[in-house]
CSV table of C-alpha atoms in Angstrom, one decimal:
chain,number,residue,atom,x,y,z
A,1,MET,CA,8.1,16.1,29.4
A,2,ALA,CA,8.1,13.2,26.9
A,3,ARG,CA,7.9,9.7,28.4
A,4,ALA,CA,11.2,7.9,28.2
A,5,GLY,CA,11.3,5.6,25.2
A,6,LEU,CA,8.4,7.1,23.4
A,7,THR,CA,9.3,8.6,20.0
A,8,THR,CA,7.2,9.7,17.1
A,9,GLU,CA,8.6,6.8,15.1
A,10,ARG,CA,7.9,4.2,17.8
A,11,LEU,CA,4.3,5.5,18.1
A,12,ALA,CA,3.8,5.3,14.3
A,13,GLN,CA,5.2,1.7,14.3
A,14,ALA,CA,2.9,0.7,17.2
A,15,GLY,CA,0.0,2.4,15.5
A,16,ALA,CA,0.7,0.4,12.4
A,17,GLU,CA,0.8,-2.8,14.4
A,18,LEU,CA,-2.5,-1.8,16.1
A,19,ALA,CA,-4.0,-1.1,12.6
A,20,ASP,CA,-3.1,-4.6,11.5
A,21,GLU,CA,-4.7,-6.1,14.7
A,22,VAL,CA,-7.9,-4.0,14.9
A,23,GLY,CA,-8.3,-2.2,11.6
A,24,PHE,CA,-7.0,1.2,10.5
A,25,ASP,CA,-10.3,2.9,11.2
A,26,GLN,CA,-10.0,1.9,14.9
A,27,VAL,CA,-6.6,3.5,15.4
A,28,THR,CA,-6.7,6.6,17.6
A,29,VAL,CA,-4.4,8.3,20.0
A,30,SER,CA,-6.5,7.0,22.9
A,31,ALA,CA,-6.1,3.4,21.7
A,32,LEU,CA,-2.4,3.9,21.3
A,33,ALA,CA,-2.1,5.4,24.8
A,34,ARG,CA,-3.9,2.3,26.2
A,35,ARG,CA,-1.4,0.1,24.3
A,36,PHE,CA,1.5,1.9,26.1
A,37,ASP,CA,-0.4,2.2,29.4
A,38,VAL,CA,0.1,6.0,29.4
A,39,LYS,CA,-2.3,9.0,29.5
A,40,VAL,CA,-3.4,10.3,26.2
A,41,ALA,CA,-1.9,13.7,27.0
A,42,SER,CA,1.6,12.2,27.2
A,43,LEU,CA,1.4,11.3,23.5
A,44,TYR,CA,0.6,14.8,22.4
A,45,SER,CA,4.2,15.8,22.8
A,46,HIS,CA,4.8,13.4,19.8
A,47,LEU,CA,1.5,13.6,17.9
A,48,LYS,CA,-0.9,16.4,17.1
A,49,ASN,CA,-4.0,14.3,17.0
A,50,SER,CA,-5.4,11.0,15.6
A,51,GLN,CA,-5.2,12.3,12.1
A,52,ASP,CA,-1.5,13.0,12.5
A,53,LEU,CA,-1.1,9.4,13.8
A,54,LYS,CA,-2.9,8.0,10.8
A,55,THR,CA,-0.9,10.1,8.4
A,56,ARG,CA,2.3,8.8,10.0
A,57,ILE,CA,1.1,5.2,9.7
A,58,ALA,CA,0.2,5.8,6.1
A,59,LEU,CA,3.7,7.2,5.4
A,60,LEU,CA,5.3,4.2,7.1
A,61,ALA,CA,3.1,1.8,5.1
A,62,LEU,CA,4.0,3.5,1.8
A,63,GLU,CA,7.7,3.3,2.7
A,64,GLU,CA,7.5,-0.3,3.6
A,65,LEU,CA,5.5,-1.2,0.5
A,66,ALA,CA,7.9,0.8,-1.8
A,67,ASP,CA,10.9,-0.9,-0.2
A,68,ARG,CA,9.4,-4.4,-0.8
A,69,ALA,CA,8.4,-3.5,-4.4
A,70,ALA,CA,11.9,-2.1,-5.2
A,71,ASP,CA,13.5,-5.4,-3.9
A,72,ALA,CA,11.0,-7.5,-5.9
A,73,LEU,CA,11.6,-5.5,-9.1
A,74,ALA,CA,15.4,-5.6,-9.0
A,75,GLY,CA,16.6,-7.2,-12.2
A,76,ARG,CA,13.1,-7.9,-13.6
A,77,ALA,CA,11.4,-6.5,-16.7
A,78,GLY,CA,8.2,-7.0,-18.7
A,79,LYS,CA,5.7,-9.6,-17.4
A,80,ASP,CA,8.1,-10.8,-14.7
A,81,ALA,CA,8.3,-7.3,-13.3
A,82,LEU,CA,4.5,-6.8,-13.5
A,83,ILE,CA,3.8,-10.0,-11.7
A,84,ALA,CA,6.4,-9.3,-9.0
A,85,PHE,CA,5.0,-5.8,-8.4
A,86,ALA,CA,1.4,-7.0,-8.2
A,87,ASN,CA,2.4,-9.8,-5.8
A,88,VAL,CA,4.1,-7.4,-3.5
A,89,TYR,CA,0.8,-5.5,-3.1
A,90,ARG,CA,-1.2,-8.6,-2.6
A,91,ASP,CA,1.2,-10.1,-0.1
A,92,TYR,CA,1.5,-6.9,1.8
A,93,ALA,CA,-2.2,-6.6,2.1
A,94,ARG,CA,-2.5,-10.1,3.4
A,95,GLN,CA,0.3,-9.7,5.9
A,96,HIS,CA,-0.6,-6.2,7.0
A,97,PRO,CA,-4.2,-5.4,6.3
A,98,GLY,CA,-4.4,-2.3,8.5
A,99,ARG,CA,-1.2,-0.9,7.0
A,100,TYR,CA,-2.5,-1.7,3.5
A,101,THR,CA,-5.6,0.3,4.2
A,102,ALA,CA,-3.4,3.1,5.7
A,103,ALA,CA,-1.4,3.3,2.4
A,104,ARG,CA,-4.7,4.4,0.7
A,105,LEU,CA,-5.2,7.3,3.1
A,106,ARG,CA,-5.6,10.6,1.2
A,107,LEU,CA,-2.7,12.8,2.0
A,108,ASP,CA,-2.5,16.5,1.5
A,109,PRO,CA,-0.5,17.5,-1.6
A,110,GLU,CA,2.6,18.5,0.2
A,111,THR,CA,2.8,15.4,2.3
A,112,ALA,CA,2.0,13.2,-0.7
A,113,ALA,CA,4.8,14.8,-2.7
A,114,ALA,CA,7.3,14.0,0.0
A,115,SER,CA,6.0,10.4,0.6
A,116,ALA,CA,7.1,7.1,-0.8
A,117,GLY,CA,4.0,7.3,-3.0
A,118,ILE,CA,6.2,9.0,-5.6
A,119,ARG,CA,8.4,5.9,-5.6
A,120,HIS,CA,5.4,3.7,-6.3
A,121,SER,CA,4.5,5.8,-9.3
A,122,GLN,CA,8.0,5.7,-10.6
A,123,MET,CA,8.2,2.0,-10.3
A,124,THR,CA,4.9,1.5,-12.0
A,125,ARG,CA,6.0,3.8,-14.9
A,126,ALA,CA,9.4,1.9,-15.1
A,127,ILE,CA,7.4,-1.4,-15.6
A,128,LEU,CA,5.3,0.3,-18.2
A,129,ARG,CA,8.3,1.5,-20.2
A,130,GLY,CA,9.0,-2.1,-20.8
A,131,TYR,CA,5.7,-2.2,-22.7
A,132,ASP,CA,6.7,0.8,-24.8
A,133,LEU,CA,3.8,2.9,-23.4
A,134,THR,CA,4.2,6.7,-23.6
A,135,GLU,CA,2.0,9.5,-22.3
A,136,PRO,CA,-1.0,9.8,-22.0
A,137,ASP,CA,-1.3,6.0,-22.3
A,138,GLN,CA,1.2,5.5,-19.5
A,139,THR,CA,-1.0,7.4,-17.1
A,140,HIS,CA,-4.1,5.5,-18.1
A,141,ALA,CA,-2.2,2.2,-17.6
A,142,VAL,CA,-0.9,3.3,-14.1
A,143,ARG,CA,-4.5,3.9,-13.1
A,144,LEU,CA,-5.7,0.6,-14.6
A,145,LEU,CA,-3.0,-1.4,-12.8
A,146,GLY,CA,-3.7,0.4,-9.5
A,147,SER,CA,-7.5,-0.2,-9.9
A,148,VAL,CA,-7.0,-3.9,-10.7
A,149,PHE,CA,-4.5,-4.6,-8.0
A,150,HIS,CA,-6.5,-2.7,-5.3
A,151,GLY,CA,-9.9,-3.9,-6.5
A,152,TYR,CA,-8.8,-7.6,-6.5
A,153,VAL,CA,-7.0,-7.4,-3.2
A,154,SER,CA,-9.9,-5.6,-1.5
A,155,LEU,CA,-12.5,-8.1,-2.8
A,156,GLU,CA,-10.3,-11.0,-1.8
A,157,MET,CA,-9.6,-9.6,1.7
A,158,ALA,CA,-13.3,-9.1,2.2
A,159,GLY,CA,-13.9,-12.8,1.4
A,160,GLY,CA,-15.4,-12.2,-2.0
A,161,PHE,CA,-13.7,-15.1,-3.6
A,162,SER,CA,-13.8,-17.6,-0.8
A,163,HIS,CA,-17.1,-19.3,-1.7
A,164,SER,CA,-16.4,-20.6,-5.1
A,165,ALA,CA,-13.9,-22.5,-7.2
A,166,PRO,CA,-11.4,-22.1,-8.7
A,167,ASP,CA,-9.0,-20.9,-6.0
A,168,SER,CA,-8.5,-17.1,-6.0
A,169,GLN,CA,-4.8,-17.6,-6.8
A,170,VAL,CA,-5.8,-19.1,-10.2
A,171,SER,CA,-7.9,-16.0,-10.9
A,172,TRP,CA,-5.2,-13.7,-9.8
A,173,SER,CA,-2.7,-15.4,-12.1
A,174,ARG,CA,-5.2,-15.2,-15.0
A,175,ALA,CA,-5.8,-11.5,-14.3
A,176,LEU,CA,-2.1,-10.7,-14.4
A,177,ASP,CA,-1.8,-12.7,-17.6
A,178,ALA,CA,-4.6,-10.6,-19.1
A,179,LEU,CA,-3.0,-7.4,-17.9
A,180,ASP,CA,0.3,-8.4,-19.5
A,181,ALA,CA,-1.5,-9.2,-22.8
A,182,LEU,CA,-3.4,-5.9,-22.7
A,183,LEU,CA,-0.2,-3.9,-22.0
A,184,ARG,CA,1.6,-5.6,-24.9
A,185,ASN,CA,-1.2,-4.8,-27.3
A,186,TRP,CA,-2.3,-1.5,-25.8
A,187,PRO,CA,-5.0,-0.1,-28.1
A,188,ALA,CA,-4.3,3.0,-30.1
A,189,PRO,CA,-6.5,6.1,-29.2
């Protein structure tokens, strides 16, 4: 019988909180059971295994991130939309480092297709339509933006920019300015 008050959603939320505290790689069903002071076996009526828990955390993170991005993009276009979108990713990674890592979990195709990852792609493509990019350039640009955002955020979170001037915010702003200029002047094939 399931322990009163424990639901799959509550366990995913607690797992996400745990990921932010100790790192996504350290999240297991055992660690979650300790958090609730229950036996591991009692969680298996809600979760299949640690991979199922991690997948649920990833889905939660993708949903949270998509909701924040949608709110930030409302009424914006062009460079304003690009900057707002990029800042959502950076801010989310700073506020929720474990969840940000979870959002990068490789999902099986069926789970990915049903996830908020689709919304992320749609929002990115909507921003790129403001730059008049069409296929296949739009796909190249989606990959470029994802690479720059994730690469910068990952390096920054690892302390890669903390030992030299100028402040990383200045470099972040310059990188976004450069992306905007590149997108406005996208090279012909």
